[in-house]
Coordinates of C-alpha atoms and ligand atoms in Angstrom, one line a residue:
M574 CA -0.7 31.6 9.3
R575 CA 1.1 32.9 12.3
Y576 CA 3.0 30.2 14.2
S577 CA 2.1 31.8 17.5
Q578 CA -1.5 31.1 16.8
L579 CA -1.2 27.6 15.3
L580 CA -1.8 24.3 17.1
L581 CA 1.6 22.8 16.3
P582 CA 2.8 20.8 19.3
T583 CA 6.3 19.6 18.2
L584 CA 8.2 17.1 20.3
K585 CA 11.9 17.0 21.1
E586 CA 12.0 13.3 21.9
T587 CA 11.1 10.5 19.6
P588 CA 8.0 8.8 20.9
A589 CA 8.8 5.3 22.0
E590 CA 5.9 3.7 20.2
A591 CA 7.0 4.9 16.8
E592 CA 9.3 2.5 14.9
I593 CA 9.7 4.0 11.5
A594 CA 10.7 7.5 10.4
S595 CA 7.3 8.6 9.0
H596 CA 5.5 7.7 12.2
Q597 CA 8.1 9.3 14.4
L598 CA 8.3 12.5 12.4
L599 CA 4.5 12.8 12.0
L600 CA 4.2 12.7 15.8
R601 CA 7.3 14.9 16.5
A602 CA 6.3 17.5 13.9
G603 CA 2.8 17.8 15.4
F604 CA 0.9 16.5 12.3
I605 CA -1.0 13.7 14.0
R606 CA -2.0 12.4 17.4
K607 CA -3.2 8.9 18.3
L608 CA -6.6 8.5 19.8
T609 CA -6.6 4.8 20.0
A610 CA -5.0 1.9 18.1
G611 CA -4.8 2.7 14.4
V612 CA -7.0 5.8 14.8
Y613 CA -5.5 9.3 14.5
A614 CA -6.5 12.9 14.7
Y615 CA -5.0 15.1 12.0
L616 CA -3.8 18.4 13.4
P617 CA -3.7 21.5 11.3
L618 CA -0.4 20.7 9.5
G619 CA -1.4 17.1 8.9
L620 CA -4.8 18.1 7.5
R621 CA -3.2 20.7 5.2
T622 CA -1.0 18.0 3.6
L623 CA -3.9 15.5 3.4
R624 CA -6.0 18.2 1.6
K625 CA -3.2 18.9 -0.8
I626 CA -3.0 15.2 -1.8
E627 CA -6.8 15.1 -2.1
A628 CA -6.7 18.1 -4.4
I629 CA -4.2 16.5 -6.7
V630 CA -6.3 13.3 -6.7
R631 CA -9.5 15.2 -7.5
Q632 CA -8.0 17.2 -10.3
E633 CA -6.6 14.2 -12.0
M634 CA -9.7 12.0 -11.5
N635 CA -11.9 14.8 -12.9
R636 CA -9.5 15.3 -15.8
A637 CA -9.9 11.6 -16.6
G638 CA -13.7 12.0 -16.7
A639 CA -14.5 10.5 -13.4
Q640 CA -17.2 12.1 -11.2
E641 CA -17.0 12.7 -7.4
L642 CA -19.7 11.6 -5.1
L643 CA -19.8 10.7 -1.4
L644 CA -21.2 7.3 -0.2
P645 CA -22.4 6.4 3.3
M646 CA -19.9 4.9 5.7
V647 CA -22.5 2.8 7.5
Q648 CA -23.7 -0.1 5.3
P649 CA -26.4 -2.6 5.7
A650 CA -25.4 -6.3 6.1
D651 CA -28.1 -7.3 3.5
L652 CA -26.0 -5.8 0.6
W653 CA -22.9 -7.7 1.8
K654 CA -25.0 -10.9 2.0
E655 CA -26.1 -10.3 -1.6
S656 CA -22.5 -10.1 -2.8
G657 CA -21.5 -13.0 -0.6
R658 CA -18.9 -11.0 1.3
W659 CA -20.7 -10.9 4.6
E660 CA -19.3 -14.4 5.2
K661 CA -16.1 -14.1 3.3
Y662 CA -14.7 -10.8 4.6
G663 CA -12.8 -11.5 7.7
P664 CA -12.8 -9.7 11.1
E665 CA -11.4 -6.6 9.4
L666 CA -15.1 -5.8 8.6
L667 CA -16.4 -4.1 11.7
R668 CA -19.9 -5.4 12.2
F669 CA -22.6 -4.1 14.6
V670 CA -26.3 -4.2 15.3
D671 CA -28.3 -0.9 15.5
R672 CA -31.2 -0.2 17.9
H673 CA -33.6 -1.9 15.5
Q674 CA -31.5 -5.1 15.5
R675 CA -30.4 -4.4 11.9
E676 CA -27.0 -5.9 11.1
S677 CA -24.6 -3.3 9.7
C678 CA -21.0 -2.6 9.1
L679 CA -18.5 0.2 8.7
G680 CA -17.4 0.5 5.1
P681 CA -13.9 -0.9 4.5
T682 CA -14.5 -0.5 0.7
H683 CA -17.6 0.3 -1.3
E684 CA -18.1 -2.2 -4.2
E685 CA -21.5 -3.2 -2.8
V686 CA -22.8 0.3 -2.1
I687 CA -21.8 1.7 -5.5
T688 CA -23.1 -1.3 -7.4
D689 CA -26.4 -1.0 -5.6
L690 CA -26.5 2.8 -6.5
V691 CA -25.8 2.1 -10.1
R692 CA -28.3 -0.8 -10.5
M693 CA -31.0 1.5 -9.2
N694 CA -30.2 4.5 -11.3
V695 CA -28.4 3.5 -14.5
H696 CA -30.3 1.4 -17.1
S697 CA -29.0 1.9 -20.6
Y698 CA -25.8 1.5 -22.5
K699 CA -26.3 5.2 -23.4
D700 CA -25.4 6.1 -19.8
L701 CA -22.0 4.3 -20.0
P702 CA -19.1 4.5 -19.4
L703 CA -19.5 5.8 -15.9
N704 CA -16.6 6.3 -13.5
L705 CA -17.5 7.4 -10.0
Y706 CA -15.2 8.1 -7.1
Q707 CA -15.1 9.4 -3.5
I708 CA -12.5 10.5 -1.0
Q709 CA -13.7 9.1 2.3
T710 CA -12.7 7.7 5.7
K711 CA -12.6 3.9 5.7
F712 CA -12.6 1.6 8.6
R713 CA -10.8 -1.8 8.6
D714 CA -10.3 -3.5 11.9
E715 CA -6.7 -4.4 11.0
I716 CA -5.2 -7.1 13.2
R717 CA -2.0 -5.2 13.5
P718 CA -2.4 -1.5 13.0
R719 CA 1.0 0.0 13.0
F720 CA 3.5 2.5 11.7
G721 CA 1.1 5.5 12.2
L722 CA -0.7 6.5 9.0
M723 CA 0.9 3.6 7.1
R724 CA -1.5 1.0 8.4
G725 CA -4.4 2.5 10.4
R726 CA -7.8 1.1 11.2
E727 CA -9.4 4.4 10.3
F728 CA -7.8 5.9 7.2
V729 CA -8.6 8.1 4.2
M730 CA -9.0 6.4 0.9
K731 CA -9.9 7.6 -2.6
D732 CA -12.0 4.8 -4.0
G733 CA -13.3 4.8 -7.6
Y734 CA -15.5 2.4 -9.5
S735 CA -16.0 2.2 -13.2
F736 CA -19.0 0.8 -15.2
D737 CA -18.6 -0.1 -18.8
A738 CA -20.7 -1.8 -21.4
S739 CA -18.1 -4.3 -22.6
E740 CA -14.8 -6.0 -21.7
A741 CA -13.1 -3.9 -24.3
A742 CA -14.5 -0.7 -23.0
A743 CA -13.5 -1.7 -19.5
G744 CA -10.0 -2.3 -20.7
V745 CA -9.8 1.3 -22.1
T746 CA -11.0 2.7 -18.7
Y747 CA -8.5 0.5 -16.9
N748 CA -5.6 1.9 -19.0
K749 CA -6.8 5.4 -18.5
M750 CA -6.9 4.9 -14.7
K751 CA -3.4 3.4 -14.8
E752 CA -2.1 6.6 -16.6
T753 CA -4.0 8.8 -14.2
Y754 CA -2.5 7.1 -11.2
S755 CA 1.0 7.5 -12.5
R756 CA 0.3 11.3 -12.9
I757 CA -1.2 11.6 -9.5
F758 CA 1.8 10.0 -7.7
A759 CA 4.3 11.9 -9.9
R760 CA 2.5 15.2 -9.1
C761 CA 2.6 14.4 -5.4
G762 CA 6.4 14.2 -5.8
L763 CA 6.4 10.5 -5.0
S764 CA 8.8 8.2 -6.8
C765 CA 6.5 5.3 -7.5
R766 CA 6.4 2.1 -9.6
A767 CA 3.4 0.2 -11.0
V768 CA 3.7 -3.5 -10.4
E769 CA 1.6 -6.3 -11.8
A770 CA -0.6 -7.8 -9.1
D771 CA -2.7 -10.9 -8.8
T772 CA -6.1 -10.9 -10.5
G773 CA -7.4 -14.1 -9.0
T774 CA -10.0 -15.6 -11.3
I775 CA -10.3 -12.5 -13.6
G776 CA -7.0 -13.3 -15.3
G777 CA -5.2 -11.0 -17.7
N778 CA -2.9 -8.1 -16.9
F779 CA -5.6 -6.1 -15.2
S780 CA -4.4 -5.5 -11.7
H781 CA -1.6 -3.1 -10.8
E782 CA -0.3 -1.9 -7.4
F783 CA 1.5 1.4 -7.2
M784 CA 4.5 1.0 -5.0
V785 CA 6.6 3.7 -3.3
L786 CA 10.0 2.2 -3.0
A787 CA 11.2 2.5 0.6
A788 CA 13.2 0.2 2.8
T789 CA 10.5 0.3 5.5
G790 CA 7.8 -0.9 3.0
E791 CA 5.7 -3.8 4.2
D792 CA 5.6 -5.4 0.7
T793 CA 8.4 -7.0 -1.3
I794 CA 8.3 -6.5 -5.0
V795 CA 10.1 -8.1 -7.9
V796 CA 11.7 -5.8 -10.4
C797 CA 13.9 -6.7 -13.4
T798 CA 17.2 -4.8 -13.7
A799 CA 17.2 -5.3 -17.5
C800 CA 13.6 -4.7 -18.7
D801 CA 10.5 -3.0 -17.3
Y802 CA 9.1 -6.1 -15.7
A803 CA 7.8 -5.5 -12.1
A804 CA 5.3 -7.5 -10.1
N805 CA 4.3 -8.2 -6.6
M806 CA 5.2 -11.4 -4.8
E807 CA 1.8 -12.9 -5.4
K808 CA 2.0 -12.4 -9.1
A809 CA 5.8 -12.7 -9.9
A810 CA 6.0 -15.8 -12.1
C811 CA 8.6 -18.5 -11.5
P812 CA 8.6 -20.4 -14.7
A813 CA 9.1 -24.2 -14.8
P814 CA 12.8 -25.1 -14.9
A815 CA 14.1 -26.1 -18.3
L816 CA 15.0 -29.8 -18.2
T817 CA 18.5 -30.0 -19.6
A818 CA 19.3 -33.5 -18.7
A819 CA 17.3 -36.7 -17.9
K820 CA 16.5 -37.1 -14.2
P821 CA 18.9 -39.4 -12.3
A822 CA 17.6 -42.9 -11.7
P823 CA 15.7 -43.3 -8.4
L824 CA 17.8 -44.8 -5.6
E825 CA 16.7 -47.0 -2.8
L826 CA 14.6 -45.3 -0.1
E827 CA 16.4 -44.7 3.3
R828 CA 15.2 -43.8 6.7
I829 CA 17.5 -41.6 8.7
A830 CA 17.1 -40.5 12.4
T831 CA 17.2 -36.7 12.7
P832 CA 16.5 -36.3 16.4
G833 CA 15.4 -32.8 17.3
K834 CA 16.1 -31.4 13.9
K835 CA 13.1 -29.5 12.6
T836 CA 14.0 -26.5 10.5
V837 CA 15.5 -26.8 6.9
D838 CA 18.7 -25.3 8.3
E839 CA 19.0 -27.9 11.1
V840 CA 18.1 -30.9 8.9
T841 CA 20.4 -30.0 6.0
T842 CA 23.4 -29.1 8.3
F843 CA 22.9 -32.4 10.2
L844 CA 22.7 -34.4 6.9
G845 CA 25.5 -32.5 5.2
I846 CA 23.3 -31.5 2.2
T847 CA 22.2 -28.3 0.6
P848 CA 18.6 -26.9 1.0
D849 CA 17.9 -27.5 -2.7
Q850 CA 18.1 -31.2 -2.1
L851 CA 15.4 -31.2 0.5
V852 CA 11.6 -30.8 0.0
K853 CA 9.5 -28.9 2.5
T854 CA 6.0 -30.1 3.1
M855 CA 3.6 -27.4 4.2
I856 CA 0.0 -28.1 5.3
Y857 CA -2.6 -25.5 4.1
L858 CA -6.3 -25.4 4.4
A859 CA -7.9 -24.8 1.0
D860 CA -11.5 -23.8 1.6
G861 CA -11.2 -25.7 4.9
K862 CA -9.8 -28.9 3.4
P863 CA -6.2 -29.9 4.2
V864 CA -3.7 -30.0 1.3
A865 CA 0.1 -30.6 1.4
A866 CA 2.2 -28.1 -0.6
L867 CA 5.7 -29.1 -1.6
V868 CA 8.5 -26.6 -2.3
R869 CA 12.2 -27.0 -2.4
G870 CA 14.0 -26.3 0.9
D871 CA 15.4 -23.0 -0.3
H872 CA 12.0 -21.8 -1.5
E873 CA 8.8 -20.5 0.2
V874 CA 5.2 -21.3 -0.6
Q875 CA 3.2 -18.3 -2.1
P876 CA -0.3 -18.9 -0.7
V877 CA -2.1 -16.9 -3.4
K878 CA -0.4 -19.0 -6.1
L879 CA -1.5 -22.1 -4.3
K880 CA -5.0 -20.7 -4.1
N881 CA -5.1 -20.0 -7.8
L882 CA -3.6 -23.3 -8.8
M883 CA -6.3 -25.1 -6.8
G884 CA -9.1 -22.9 -7.9
A885 CA -9.9 -22.3 -4.2
V886 CA -11.6 -19.3 -2.7
D887 CA -9.5 -19.2 0.4
V888 CA -6.2 -20.7 1.4
E889 CA -4.6 -20.4 4.8
L890 CA -1.6 -22.0 6.5
A891 CA -2.8 -24.7 8.9
S892 CA -2.1 -24.0 12.6
E893 CA 0.2 -26.4 14.5
D894 CA -2.9 -27.9 16.1
T895 CA -4.6 -28.6 12.8
V896 CA -1.4 -30.2 11.5
R897 CA -1.3 -32.4 14.5
K898 CA -4.9 -33.4 14.0
V899 CA -4.6 -34.2 10.2
C900 CA -1.0 -35.6 10.1
G901 CA -0.6 -37.0 13.6
L902 CA 2.6 -35.0 14.3
A903 CA 3.8 -31.4 14.6
P904 CA 5.6 -29.7 11.7
G905 CA 9.3 -30.6 11.5
S906 CA 9.3 -34.1 10.1
L907 CA 6.4 -33.8 7.6
G908 CA 6.7 -35.4 4.2
P909 CA 4.5 -36.3 1.2
M910 CA 4.7 -40.1 1.6
G911 CA 1.7 -41.8 3.0
L912 CA -0.4 -38.7 3.3
T913 CA -4.1 -39.1 2.7
M914 CA -4.7 -35.4 1.6
P915 CA -3.9 -34.2 -1.9
V916 CA -0.3 -33.3 -2.6
V917 CA 0.4 -30.1 -4.7
A918 CA 4.0 -29.6 -5.9
D919 CA 5.9 -26.7 -7.1
H920 CA 7.4 -27.4 -10.5
Q921 CA 10.9 -27.1 -9.2
V922 CA 10.0 -30.1 -7.0
M923 CA 8.8 -32.0 -10.1
A924 CA 12.2 -31.6 -11.6
M925 CA 13.9 -33.2 -8.5
A926 CA 15.0 -36.8 -8.0
N927 CA 16.1 -38.6 -4.8
M928 CA 15.0 -35.8 -2.5
V929 CA 15.1 -35.6 1.2
T930 CA 11.7 -35.2 3.0
G931 CA 10.2 -35.7 6.4
A932 CA 9.0 -39.3 7.2
N933 CA 5.8 -38.2 9.0
Q934 CA 7.3 -39.4 12.2
D935 CA 8.9 -37.1 14.7
G936 CA 12.7 -37.0 14.4
V937 CA 12.9 -39.1 11.2
H938 CA 13.6 -38.1 7.6
L939 CA 13.7 -40.0 4.3
K940 CA 16.4 -40.0 1.7
N941 CA 15.9 -40.8 -2.0
V942 CA 12.2 -40.0 -2.1
N943 CA 10.8 -39.8 -5.7
Q944 CA 7.6 -38.4 -6.9
G945 CA 5.5 -41.0 -8.7
R946 CA 7.3 -44.0 -7.2
D947 CA 6.8 -42.9 -3.6
F948 CA 3.9 -40.4 -3.6
P949 CA 1.4 -39.1 -6.1
V950 CA 1.1 -35.5 -7.0
A951 CA -2.4 -34.2 -7.6
L952 CA -1.4 -30.9 -9.1
A953 CA 1.9 -29.3 -10.1
G954 CA 2.6 -25.7 -11.0
D955 CA 4.1 -22.4 -9.9
L956 CA 3.6 -22.4 -6.1
R957 CA 6.5 -20.4 -4.7
M958 CA 7.8 -17.0 -4.0
A959 CA 10.3 -15.6 -6.5
T960 CA 13.9 -15.0 -5.3
A961 CA 16.7 -12.8 -6.4
A962 CA 18.3 -15.9 -7.8
D963 CA 15.5 -16.4 -10.3
P964 CA 15.7 -15.0 -13.8
C965 CA 13.2 -12.4 -15.0
P966 CA 10.2 -14.2 -16.5
H967 CA 10.2 -11.8 -19.5
C968 CA 13.9 -11.3 -20.5
H969 CA 15.9 -13.6 -18.2
G970 CA 17.6 -10.5 -16.7
R971 CA 18.6 -10.2 -13.1
L972 CA 15.9 -9.6 -10.6
E973 CA 15.9 -7.4 -7.5
L974 CA 13.5 -7.6 -4.6
P975 CA 13.2 -4.2 -3.1
R976 CA 10.6 -3.2 -0.4
G977 CA 7.6 -1.1 -1.3
I978 CA 4.7 0.7 0.2
E979 CA 1.4 0.1 -1.6
V980 CA -0.1 3.6 -2.1
G981 CA -2.6 2.6 -4.9
H982 CA -4.3 -0.4 -6.4
I983 CA -6.3 -0.7 -9.6
F984 CA -8.2 -3.8 -10.5
K985 CA -10.5 -4.9 -13.2
L986 CA -13.4 -6.6 -11.5
G987 CA -15.3 -7.8 -14.6
T988 CA -18.9 -8.8 -13.8
S989 CA -18.4 -10.5 -10.4
Y990 CA -20.2 -7.8 -8.4
S991 CA -22.7 -6.9 -11.1
E992 CA -23.7 -10.5 -11.5
A993 CA -24.0 -11.1 -7.8
L994 CA -26.1 -8.0 -7.3
Q995 CA -27.9 -8.3 -10.6
A996 CA -26.8 -4.9 -11.7
T997 CA -27.6 -4.8 -15.4
F998 CA -28.3 -2.4 -18.3
L999 CA -29.9 -2.7 -21.7
D1000 CA -27.3 -2.9 -24.5
D1001 CA -27.7 -1.5 -28.0
Q1002 CA -29.6 -4.6 -29.0
G1003 CA -32.0 -4.2 -26.2
K1004 CA -30.5 -7.2 -24.3
R1005 CA -29.9 -7.2 -20.6
Q1006 CA -26.2 -7.3 -19.7
P1007 CA -24.2 -7.1 -16.4
F1008 CA -22.0 -4.0 -16.1
V1009 CA -18.3 -4.6 -16.6
M1010 CA -16.7 -3.1 -13.6
G1011 CA -13.3 -1.9 -12.3
C1012 CA -12.2 -0.5 -9.0
Y1013 CA -9.4 1.9 -8.2
G1014 CA -8.1 2.8 -4.7
I1015 CA -5.5 5.3 -3.3
G1016 CA -4.4 5.3 0.3
V1017 CA -4.5 9.1 0.6
S1018 CA -3.5 9.2 4.2
R1019 CA -0.9 6.4 3.6
C1020 CA 0.6 8.7 0.9
I1021 CA 1.7 11.2 3.6
A1022 CA 3.6 8.5 5.4
A1023 CA 5.1 7.2 2.2
A1024 CA 6.2 10.7 1.1
I1025 CA 8.0 11.0 4.4
E1026 CA 9.7 7.6 4.2
Q1027 CA 11.1 8.7 0.9
N1028 CA 12.0 12.3 1.9
H1029 CA 13.5 12.9 5.3
D1030 CA 16.9 13.3 7.0
D1031 CA 18.1 13.4 10.6
N1032 CA 16.6 16.8 11.2
G1033 CA 13.1 16.0 10.0
I1034 CA 10.7 15.9 7.1
I1035 CA 11.7 17.2 3.6
F1036 CA 8.3 17.6 2.0
P1037 CA 7.9 17.5 -1.8
L1038 CA 6.7 21.0 -2.6
P1039 CA 3.3 20.0 -4.0
I1040 CA 2.2 18.4 -0.7
A1041 CA 4.0 20.5 1.8
P1042 CA 1.6 22.0 4.4
F1043 CA 3.1 25.4 3.7
Q1044 CA 5.3 26.4 0.8
V1045 CA 7.3 29.0 2.8
I1046 CA 8.2 29.3 6.4
L1047 CA 9.1 32.9 7.3
L1048 CA 11.3 33.3 10.3
S1049 CA 11.6 36.5 12.2
L1050 CA 14.9 36.1 14.0
S1051 CA 14.3 38.8 16.7
V1052 CA 10.7 39.6 17.4
K1053 CA 11.7 42.1 20.0
D1054 CA 13.4 44.3 17.4
A1055 CA 10.8 46.7 16.0
E1056 CA 12.6 47.1 12.7
V1057 CA 12.9 43.3 12.2
T1058 CA 9.3 42.8 13.1
K1059 CA 8.2 45.5 10.7
A1060 CA 10.2 44.0 7.9
A1061 CA 9.0 40.5 8.6
D1062 CA 5.4 41.6 9.0
T1063 CA 5.6 43.5 5.7
L1064 CA 7.1 40.5 3.8
Y1065 CA 4.4 38.3 5.3
E1066 CA 1.7 40.6 4.0
E1067 CA 3.3 40.6 0.6
L1068 CA 3.6 36.8 0.5
M1069 CA -0.1 36.4 1.5
K1070 CA -1.1 38.9 -1.1
R1071 CA 0.5 36.7 -3.7
G1072 CA -1.3 33.6 -2.4
I1073 CA 2.0 32.0 -1.2
E1074 CA 1.2 29.6 1.6
T1075 CA 3.3 31.0 4.4
L1076 CA 3.8 29.9 7.9
Y1077 CA 5.1 33.0 9.8
D1078 CA 7.2 32.1 12.8
D1079 CA 6.5 35.2 14.9
R1080 CA 7.2 33.4 18.2
N1081 CA 9.4 35.0 20.8
E1082 CA 11.9 32.2 20.6
R1083 CA 15.7 31.9 19.9
P1084 CA 16.6 31.5 16.2
G1085 CA 18.1 28.1 17.0
I1086 CA 14.7 26.8 18.1
K1087 CA 13.0 28.2 15.1
F1088 CA 15.6 26.6 12.8
K1089 CA 15.1 23.2 14.4
D1090 CA 11.3 23.4 14.2
A1091 CA 11.4 24.6 10.6
D1092 CA 13.7 21.6 9.7
L1093 CA 11.5 19.2 11.6
I1094 CA 8.2 20.2 9.9
G1095 CA 9.9 20.1 6.5
I1096 CA 8.6 23.3 4.8
P1097 CA 10.5 23.5 1.4
L1098 CA 11.6 27.2 1.6
R1099 CA 12.8 28.9 4.7
V1100 CA 12.9 32.7 4.5
M1101 CA 14.8 34.5 7.3
V1102 CA 14.5 38.2 8.3
G1103 CA 17.0 39.4 10.9
K1104 CA 19.0 42.4 12.0
R1105 CA 22.1 41.5 9.9
F1106 CA 20.0 40.9 6.8
I1107 CA 18.1 44.2 7.2
E1108 CA 21.4 46.1 7.4
A1109 CA 22.5 44.4 4.2
G1110 CA 19.0 45.1 2.6
E1111 CA 18.5 41.3 2.1
V1112 CA 16.5 38.3 3.2
E1113 CA 18.1 34.9 3.4
I1114 CA 16.6 31.8 1.8
K1115 CA 17.4 28.2 2.7
H1116 CA 16.2 25.3 0.7
R1117 CA 15.1 22.5 3.1
G1118 CA 16.0 19.7 0.6
S1119 CA 19.4 20.7 -0.6
G1120 CA 20.4 22.9 2.3
A1121 CA 21.5 25.5 -0.2
T1122 CA 21.2 29.1 1.0
E1123 CA 20.9 32.3 -1.1
A1124 CA 20.2 36.0 -0.4
L1125 CA 17.5 38.0 -2.1
P1126 CA 17.3 41.8 -2.1
M1127 CA 14.6 42.8 0.4
A1128 CA 13.0 45.0 -2.2
G1129 CA 11.0 42.7 -4.5
A1130 CA 11.6 39.7 -2.3
A1131 CA 8.0 38.5 -2.5
D1132 CA 7.9 38.6 -6.3
A1133 CA 11.3 36.8 -6.5
L1134 CA 9.9 34.1 -4.1
A1135 CA 6.8 33.7 -6.1
A1136 CA 8.8 33.2 -9.3
M1137 CA 11.1 30.8 -7.5
L1138 CA 8.2 28.7 -6.2
D1139 CA 6.7 28.5 -9.7
R1140 CA 10.0 27.2 -11.0
L1141 CA 10.3 24.7 -8.1
M1142 CA 6.7 23.5 -8.6
A1143 CA 7.3 22.9 -12.3
G1144 CA 10.3 20.7 -11.4
A1145 CA 8.6 18.9 -8.5
T1146 CA 6.8 16.3 -10.5
K1147 CA 8.6 13.0 -10.3
G1148 CA 9.4 11.5 -13.7
Ligands
ATP2612 P1 -2.8 -3.8 2.2 O1 -2.3 -4.9 1.3 O2 -1.7 -2.8 2.4 O3 -3.5 -4.2 3.4 P2 -5.1 -3.7 0.5 O4 -4.6 -4.3 -0.7 O5 -6.0 -4.4 1.5 O6 -3.9 -3.0 1.4 P3 -6.9 -2.0 -1.0 O7 -8.1 -2.7 -0.7 O8 -6.2 -2.3 -2.3 O9 -5.8 -2.3 0.2 O10 -7.1 -0.5 -0.7 C1 -6.6 0.6 -1.5 C2 -5.5 1.4 -0.9 O11 -5.8 1.8 0.4 C3 -4.2 0.6 -0.7 O12 -3.5 0.6 -1.9 C4 -3.5 1.3 0.4 O13 -2.8 2.4 -0.2 C5 -4.7 1.9 1.2 N1 -4.9 1.1 2.4 C6 -5.4 -0.1 2.6 N2 -5.4 -0.5 3.9 C7 -4.9 0.6 4.6 C8 -4.7 0.8 6.0 N3 -5.0 -0.1 6.9 N4 -4.2 2.0 6.4 C9 -3.9 3.0 5.4 N5 -4.1 2.8 4.1 C10 -4.6 1.6 3.7
MG2613 MG1 -4.4 -3.7 -2.6

C-alpha cells in the first residue's frame, strides 16, 4: 500500500479526551475515530489489525473443531423472556420497539439465540459435541464507556458456545477451549494469564478469565509468587483464620462519642486504635432485601462473594437514601447491634472479640462489641476482597495484586440455558436430556488496546509482528531523487511479490516526519532507501521494538527481509 494513497490521519497532539496510552495512540496513529460515546470507526490501519486478530482466532477455533457461523444482532424480546434475562439484564441491554410494536434488543451476547438455533436443529446425541462460534459486533449500553476500544458500547467479540451430551464431555470441551485461548493470545504476541473466575451457582473450577497484565487494567487480579495460583477478586479465596488461641473474654460494652467521624480512618485515628480492631457495617440489597455485611476495618466487602454466600441472584450496595430509610441514619455510624435485618459476617469478624462498631446513632460508636452476646449472625463465611497481606490459599506463598485487562472469558454454563429454553436431545438410551453448555468470549477489539498497553514507548506503538497492520514500512528518503525513487519502487515491487505486507511511504515529506510517523504507527520493520544507502549499495533496516539497526545489501534485500520476517514471526509467540 502506498502511504500517499492511504487514509492515515496521524495527529501530532495527544487528544485531550484520551487518558490511557492505547486510546491516545490509536487516535494519534489514525487507527480509529470516535463517532459517539463508546462507538468507533476503524480506519484502514485499525481494521487491518482487527482482521489479523480475527484470523488468528478463526484458525485456532477451527483447529479445535469449532464451526463458524454468524447470528443476527437484532434479537426478539420473547427469547430473552424465556431465559428470564429480559428482566435480569440491566440497562446495558439496548431495548427498542419496531414498527410492529415488537419488543427487541441489540445482542450484547448470544446465549439465547444460539440455544434457540440448536434446539430447533439438533436432536440426537449423535450430533454432539457441537461447538459454534461467531465474530461479530456486540452492543452493550455501558454506563461508562471509556478508554477507546477498551470499553466501548459497540465492540467486536468472538463468542462461542458448546453443546455436549454430559457433564464429563462438557469438561473436556472446556479444557480444550482453555488451551485454545492460551494459544490464541500467545500467537497474538500478548503476554496473558488465565485466572480463576467466579462460577456463581455452577461451582467447580470452570470459569477462567484471560488477563493481559497492564498497569492501566480495570481489573485487579490475585497471583501467587510461589505457585501457579491466579484468580480474580470475585473468586480469590480468603480462608478462615486459624484460631491459635482462645478469644479474649468479652468486656463491658461502652458508648463513645465520635462527633463528625465517619470513615474508618477518621474513627480509628480519633480512638487511637488500628483498623483491624474495628468492624465496618455495610448495607446491601440482596434480591431487593436489606442485609448488613460485616468486615474488618482494613477489609472490603466483595459483593459477588456476598451474593454466593446468601444464594441470592443479585446483590447491590444500598444507596445512602436506602440506608437512611432502613437504618434511620446515613452511613458513618452503622453497627450490627439492634438491626432488624439479617447480619452476615466475614469469618475474620467471627474471630474478633471486643470490637469497635458504629452505634446506629450519628456520631456515636460502641467499644467491646461481641458477636453472640450483642448481636446475632445469620450467616458467616468468606465475604471480603483478598489483599496482598493474605497468604496464597493453595500454598501460603506471598500474593501480588497486579492490574489486568480481561481479553477473554470462558465459562461452563451447565444446563441453565438449555433447561430454561427447553433445549434437549435424545441420549443413547432414547431419553430426553438438556444440552450441557459452555460459552467462550474474546474481546477482539479490546485485544488491540491491550496489545498497545503492553507494547508502546514515548514515540508510539510497538506492534507485536503477528497483529501489526503491516509487517514492513518502506521509507523513500528523497522522493524527488529519481534514482532513490527507482530503487524504492523496485524494492516495493519485490516485497509485494513475496507477499510481504508493506506500507510504502512515498510521500514528499522530510525524512524526520517519515521517521516519526513510522514510529507512531508501530510497524515492526522499517526499511529505508536513501541516496547515501544507494551509494553504498545497501538498504537500512530498523527494528521498531529494539531500536537496533542493520544494513542489508541492496541486491537480494527482499529475500533477506522475507527470511528475517519468517524468523521474527517464529519468535513472536509469547510463551
Ligand atoms: P467486563 O467485565 O470487562 O465488563 P464482561 O465480563 O462483561 O466484561 P464478557 O461477557 O465475559 O464480558 O464478554 C467477553 C469478552 O468481551 C470480555 O472478556 C472482554 O474482553 C470483551 N468485552 C466485554 N465488554 C466489552 C466492552 N464494553 N468493550 C470491549 N470489549 C468488551
Ligand atoms: Mg467476563
